Amino acid sequence: MKGIFFINNFYQTTALEKTYQSLVSAIEGRGATLKICGQLPEKPDTDFVLFWDKDTILAGRLEQQGIKVFNSAKAIETCDDKARTWLALS
């Protein structure tokens, strides 16, 4: 199984890089591959995307292509709005 770890290219820190590498190691330790990307190809050849960005449109496009997206467009939208988060949790 192969995946893409989609990150925000414009927000990089040493601490985030360590977190990224830790997640890659954990996934690879379970027999999958995970490639860190800040820009996705038009039609990615992947089984899943670990999505760490707030671009709900891109996440939605990936879902429409049949790709399993962890941190779905709906989840990002809900978590990015305090009122929606409160409603979802109540």
Short mmCIF file of N, CA and C in Angstrom, two decimals:
data_model
loop_
_atom_site.label_atom_id
_atom_site.label_comp_id
_atom_site.label_asym_id
_atom_site.label_seq_id
_atom_site.Cartn_x
_atom_site.Cartn_y
_atom_site.Cartn_z
N MET A 1 0.84 -1.17 0.00
CA MET A 1 0.00 0.00 0.00
C MET A 1 0.89 1.24 0.00
N LYS A 2 0.54 2.20 -0.84
CA LYS A 2 1.36 3.42 -0.88
C LYS A 2 0.50 4.66 -0.65
N GLY A 3 1.10 5.59 0.05
CA GLY A 3 0.38 6.81 0.38
C GLY A 3 1.21 8.05 0.14
N ILE A 4 0.51 9.15 0.14
CA ILE A 4 1.13 10.47 0.04
C ILE A 4 0.79 11.24 1.30
N PHE A 5 1.79 11.87 1.88
CA PHE A 5 1.62 12.71 3.05
C PHE A 5 1.65 14.15 2.54
N PHE A 6 0.46 14.76 2.39
CA PHE A 6 0.36 16.10 1.82
C PHE A 6 0.48 17.13 2.93
N ILE A 7 1.51 17.98 2.82
CA ILE A 7 1.78 18.99 3.83
C ILE A 7 1.69 20.38 3.20
N ASN A 8 1.63 21.38 4.06
CA ASN A 8 1.64 22.77 3.62
C ASN A 8 3.09 23.18 3.40
N ASN A 9 3.45 23.43 2.15
CA ASN A 9 4.83 23.79 1.80
C ASN A 9 5.29 25.12 2.38
N PHE A 10 4.35 25.98 2.72
CA PHE A 10 4.70 27.33 3.17
C PHE A 10 4.89 27.42 4.67
N TYR A 11 4.58 26.36 5.38
CA TYR A 11 4.72 26.37 6.84
C TYR A 11 5.63 25.22 7.24
N GLN A 12 6.90 25.51 7.40
CA GLN A 12 7.89 24.48 7.72
C GLN A 12 8.69 24.89 8.97
N THR A 13 8.82 23.96 9.88
CA THR A 13 9.67 24.16 11.05
C THR A 13 10.43 22.85 11.30
N THR A 14 11.46 22.95 12.10
CA THR A 14 12.23 21.75 12.46
C THR A 14 11.34 20.76 13.23
N ALA A 15 10.51 21.28 14.12
CA ALA A 15 9.63 20.41 14.90
C ALA A 15 8.64 19.68 13.99
N LEU A 16 8.09 20.40 13.01
CA LEU A 16 7.16 19.75 12.07
C LEU A 16 7.89 18.69 11.24
N GLU A 17 9.09 18.99 10.81
CA GLU A 17 9.86 18.02 10.02
C GLU A 17 10.08 16.73 10.82
N LYS A 18 10.36 16.86 12.10
CA LYS A 18 10.54 15.68 12.96
C LYS A 18 9.23 14.89 13.06
N THR A 19 8.11 15.60 13.18
CA THR A 19 6.81 14.95 13.24
C THR A 19 6.51 14.22 11.94
N TYR A 20 6.78 14.88 10.81
CA TYR A 20 6.58 14.25 9.51
C TYR A 20 7.37 12.95 9.39
N GLN A 21 8.65 13.02 9.74
CA GLN A 21 9.51 11.84 9.62
C GLN A 21 9.05 10.72 10.56
N SER A 22 8.55 11.09 11.73
CA SER A 22 8.04 10.10 12.67
C SER A 22 6.83 9.38 12.10
N LEU A 23 5.93 10.12 11.47
CA LEU A 23 4.75 9.51 10.84
C LEU A 23 5.14 8.61 9.66
N VAL A 24 6.08 9.07 8.86
CA VAL A 24 6.56 8.26 7.74
C VAL A 24 7.14 6.95 8.25
N SER A 25 7.96 7.02 9.29
CA SER A 25 8.57 5.81 9.86
C SER A 25 7.51 4.85 10.40
N ALA A 26 6.49 5.40 11.06
CA ALA A 26 5.43 4.56 11.63
C ALA A 26 4.66 3.85 10.53
N ILE A 27 4.34 4.55 9.46
CA ILE A 27 3.60 3.94 8.35
C ILE A 27 4.47 2.89 7.66
N GLU A 28 5.73 3.23 7.41
CA GLU A 28 6.62 2.29 6.74
C GLU A 28 6.88 1.06 7.60
N GLY A 29 6.82 1.22 8.92
CA GLY A 29 6.98 0.10 9.83
C GLY A 29 5.83 -0.89 9.75
N ARG A 30 4.76 -0.47 9.11
CA ARG A 30 3.59 -1.34 8.93
C ARG A 30 3.47 -1.84 7.50
N GLY A 31 4.55 -1.69 6.74
CA GLY A 31 4.59 -2.25 5.39
C GLY A 31 4.08 -1.37 4.27
N ALA A 32 3.72 -0.13 4.56
CA ALA A 32 3.26 0.79 3.52
C ALA A 32 4.37 1.80 3.24
N THR A 33 4.23 2.51 2.14
CA THR A 33 5.15 3.60 1.85
C THR A 33 4.39 4.91 1.97
N LEU A 34 5.09 5.96 2.37
CA LEU A 34 4.48 7.27 2.53
C LEU A 34 5.47 8.32 2.03
N LYS A 35 5.09 9.02 0.97
CA LYS A 35 5.94 10.05 0.37
C LYS A 35 5.43 11.42 0.78
N ILE A 36 6.32 12.25 1.33
CA ILE A 36 5.96 13.61 1.72
C ILE A 36 5.91 14.49 0.47
N CYS A 37 4.78 15.21 0.29
CA CYS A 37 4.60 16.09 -0.87
C CYS A 37 3.96 17.39 -0.42
N GLY A 38 4.39 18.47 -1.05
CA GLY A 38 3.76 19.77 -0.83
C GLY A 38 2.93 20.19 -2.02
N GLN A 39 3.00 19.40 -3.09
CA GLN A 39 2.21 19.65 -4.28
C GLN A 39 1.86 18.31 -4.89
N LEU A 40 0.60 18.13 -5.21
CA LEU A 40 0.15 16.84 -5.74
C LEU A 40 0.05 16.88 -7.25
N PRO A 41 0.35 15.75 -7.89
CA PRO A 41 0.11 15.66 -9.33
C PRO A 41 -1.39 15.69 -9.61
N GLU A 42 -1.78 15.95 -10.84
CA GLU A 42 -3.20 16.03 -11.23
C GLU A 42 -3.97 14.77 -10.83
N LYS A 43 -3.42 13.60 -11.14
CA LYS A 43 -4.05 12.33 -10.77
C LYS A 43 -3.02 11.48 -10.03
N PRO A 44 -2.94 11.64 -8.71
CA PRO A 44 -1.92 10.91 -7.98
C PRO A 44 -2.13 9.39 -8.02
N ASP A 45 -1.05 8.66 -8.19
CA ASP A 45 -1.07 7.20 -8.19
C ASP A 45 -0.80 6.76 -6.75
N THR A 46 -1.85 6.65 -5.96
CA THR A 46 -1.70 6.35 -4.55
C THR A 46 -2.95 5.65 -4.02
N ASP A 47 -2.80 4.96 -2.91
CA ASP A 47 -3.93 4.30 -2.27
C ASP A 47 -4.63 5.22 -1.27
N PHE A 48 -3.86 6.14 -0.69
CA PHE A 48 -4.43 7.04 0.31
C PHE A 48 -3.58 8.31 0.40
N VAL A 49 -4.19 9.33 0.99
CA VAL A 49 -3.48 10.59 1.26
C VAL A 49 -3.69 10.94 2.72
N LEU A 50 -2.60 11.17 3.42
CA LEU A 50 -2.64 11.73 4.77
C LEU A 50 -2.55 13.24 4.55
N PHE A 51 -3.65 13.95 4.79
CA PHE A 51 -3.80 15.33 4.36
C PHE A 51 -3.62 16.28 5.54
N TRP A 52 -2.49 17.01 5.56
CA TRP A 52 -2.20 17.96 6.63
C TRP A 52 -2.16 19.38 6.07
N ASP A 53 -3.28 19.82 5.57
CA ASP A 53 -3.42 21.17 5.03
C ASP A 53 -4.88 21.55 5.21
N LYS A 54 -5.21 22.82 5.01
CA LYS A 54 -6.59 23.27 5.16
C LYS A 54 -7.29 23.48 3.83
N ASP A 55 -6.73 23.00 2.75
CA ASP A 55 -7.30 23.18 1.42
C ASP A 55 -8.44 22.19 1.21
N THR A 56 -9.64 22.59 1.61
CA THR A 56 -10.79 21.69 1.52
C THR A 56 -11.16 21.37 0.07
N ILE A 57 -10.88 22.30 -0.84
CA ILE A 57 -11.19 22.05 -2.25
C ILE A 57 -10.31 20.92 -2.79
N LEU A 58 -9.01 20.97 -2.50
CA LEU A 58 -8.11 19.91 -2.94
C LEU A 58 -8.47 18.57 -2.30
N ALA A 59 -8.74 18.59 -1.00
CA ALA A 59 -9.13 17.34 -0.33
C ALA A 59 -10.39 16.77 -0.96
N GLY A 60 -11.35 17.62 -1.27
CA GLY A 60 -12.58 17.17 -1.92
C GLY A 60 -12.33 16.59 -3.31
N ARG A 61 -11.43 17.22 -4.07
CA ARG A 61 -11.09 16.70 -5.40
C ARG A 61 -10.47 15.31 -5.31
N LEU A 62 -9.61 15.11 -4.33
CA LEU A 62 -9.00 13.79 -4.14
C LEU A 62 -10.07 12.75 -3.80
N GLU A 63 -10.99 13.13 -2.92
CA GLU A 63 -12.08 12.21 -2.56
C GLU A 63 -12.93 11.88 -3.78
N GLN A 64 -13.20 12.86 -4.64
CA GLN A 64 -13.98 12.62 -5.85
C GLN A 64 -13.28 11.66 -6.80
N GLN A 65 -11.95 11.62 -6.74
CA GLN A 65 -11.18 10.70 -7.58
C GLN A 65 -11.16 9.29 -6.99
N GLY A 66 -11.81 9.11 -5.84
CA GLY A 66 -11.88 7.79 -5.21
C GLY A 66 -10.70 7.48 -4.30
N ILE A 67 -9.90 8.48 -3.98
CA ILE A 67 -8.75 8.29 -3.09
C ILE A 67 -9.20 8.48 -1.65
N LYS A 68 -8.80 7.57 -0.77
CA LYS A 68 -9.11 7.69 0.65
C LYS A 68 -8.25 8.82 1.23
N VAL A 69 -8.91 9.81 1.80
CA VAL A 69 -8.23 10.98 2.36
C VAL A 69 -8.43 10.98 3.87
N PHE A 70 -7.34 10.91 4.60
CA PHE A 70 -7.38 11.00 6.05
C PHE A 70 -7.20 12.47 6.42
N ASN A 71 -8.20 13.01 7.11
CA ASN A 71 -8.49 14.42 7.32
C ASN A 71 -9.26 14.86 6.08
N SER A 72 -10.47 14.34 5.99
CA SER A 72 -11.35 14.60 4.84
C SER A 72 -11.70 16.08 4.75
N ALA A 73 -12.21 16.46 3.60
CA ALA A 73 -12.62 17.85 3.39
C ALA A 73 -13.65 18.26 4.45
N LYS A 74 -14.60 17.40 4.73
CA LYS A 74 -15.63 17.72 5.73
C LYS A 74 -15.02 17.85 7.12
N ALA A 75 -14.09 16.99 7.47
CA ALA A 75 -13.45 17.07 8.79
C ALA A 75 -12.64 18.36 8.92
N ILE A 76 -11.92 18.73 7.88
CA ILE A 76 -11.13 19.97 7.91
C ILE A 76 -12.07 21.17 8.06
N GLU A 77 -13.15 21.17 7.29
CA GLU A 77 -14.13 22.26 7.34
C GLU A 77 -14.74 22.37 8.74
N THR A 78 -15.08 21.24 9.33
CA THR A 78 -15.68 21.24 10.67
C THR A 78 -14.70 21.72 11.72
N CYS A 79 -13.48 21.24 11.67
CA CYS A 79 -12.48 21.59 12.69
C CYS A 79 -11.96 23.01 12.54
N ASP A 80 -12.07 23.59 11.37
CA ASP A 80 -11.55 24.93 11.13
C ASP A 80 -12.53 26.02 11.55
N ASP A 81 -13.73 25.65 11.96
CA ASP A 81 -14.77 26.60 12.34
C ASP A 81 -15.26 26.23 13.74
N LYS A 82 -15.05 27.12 14.72
CA LYS A 82 -15.40 26.79 16.10
C LYS A 82 -16.87 26.46 16.28
N ALA A 83 -17.75 27.18 15.58
CA ALA A 83 -19.17 26.91 15.71
C ALA A 83 -19.52 25.53 15.15
N ARG A 84 -18.94 25.18 14.00
CA ARG A 84 -19.19 23.85 13.42
C ARG A 84 -18.61 22.75 14.30
N THR A 85 -17.45 23.00 14.88
CA THR A 85 -16.84 22.03 15.78
C THR A 85 -17.76 21.80 16.97
N TRP A 86 -18.25 22.88 17.56
CA TRP A 86 -19.14 22.79 18.73
C TRP A 86 -20.40 22.01 18.36
N LEU A 87 -20.99 22.33 17.22
CA LEU A 87 -22.20 21.63 16.79
C LEU A 87 -21.93 20.14 16.56
N ALA A 88 -20.81 19.82 15.96
CA ALA A 88 -20.46 18.42 15.68
C ALA A 88 -20.25 17.64 16.98
N LEU A 89 -19.72 18.30 17.98
CA LEU A 89 -19.42 17.62 19.24
C LEU A 89 -20.58 17.60 20.23
N SER A 90 -21.58 18.44 19.97
CA SER A 90 -22.70 18.51 20.94
C SER A 90 -23.77 17.47 20.66
#
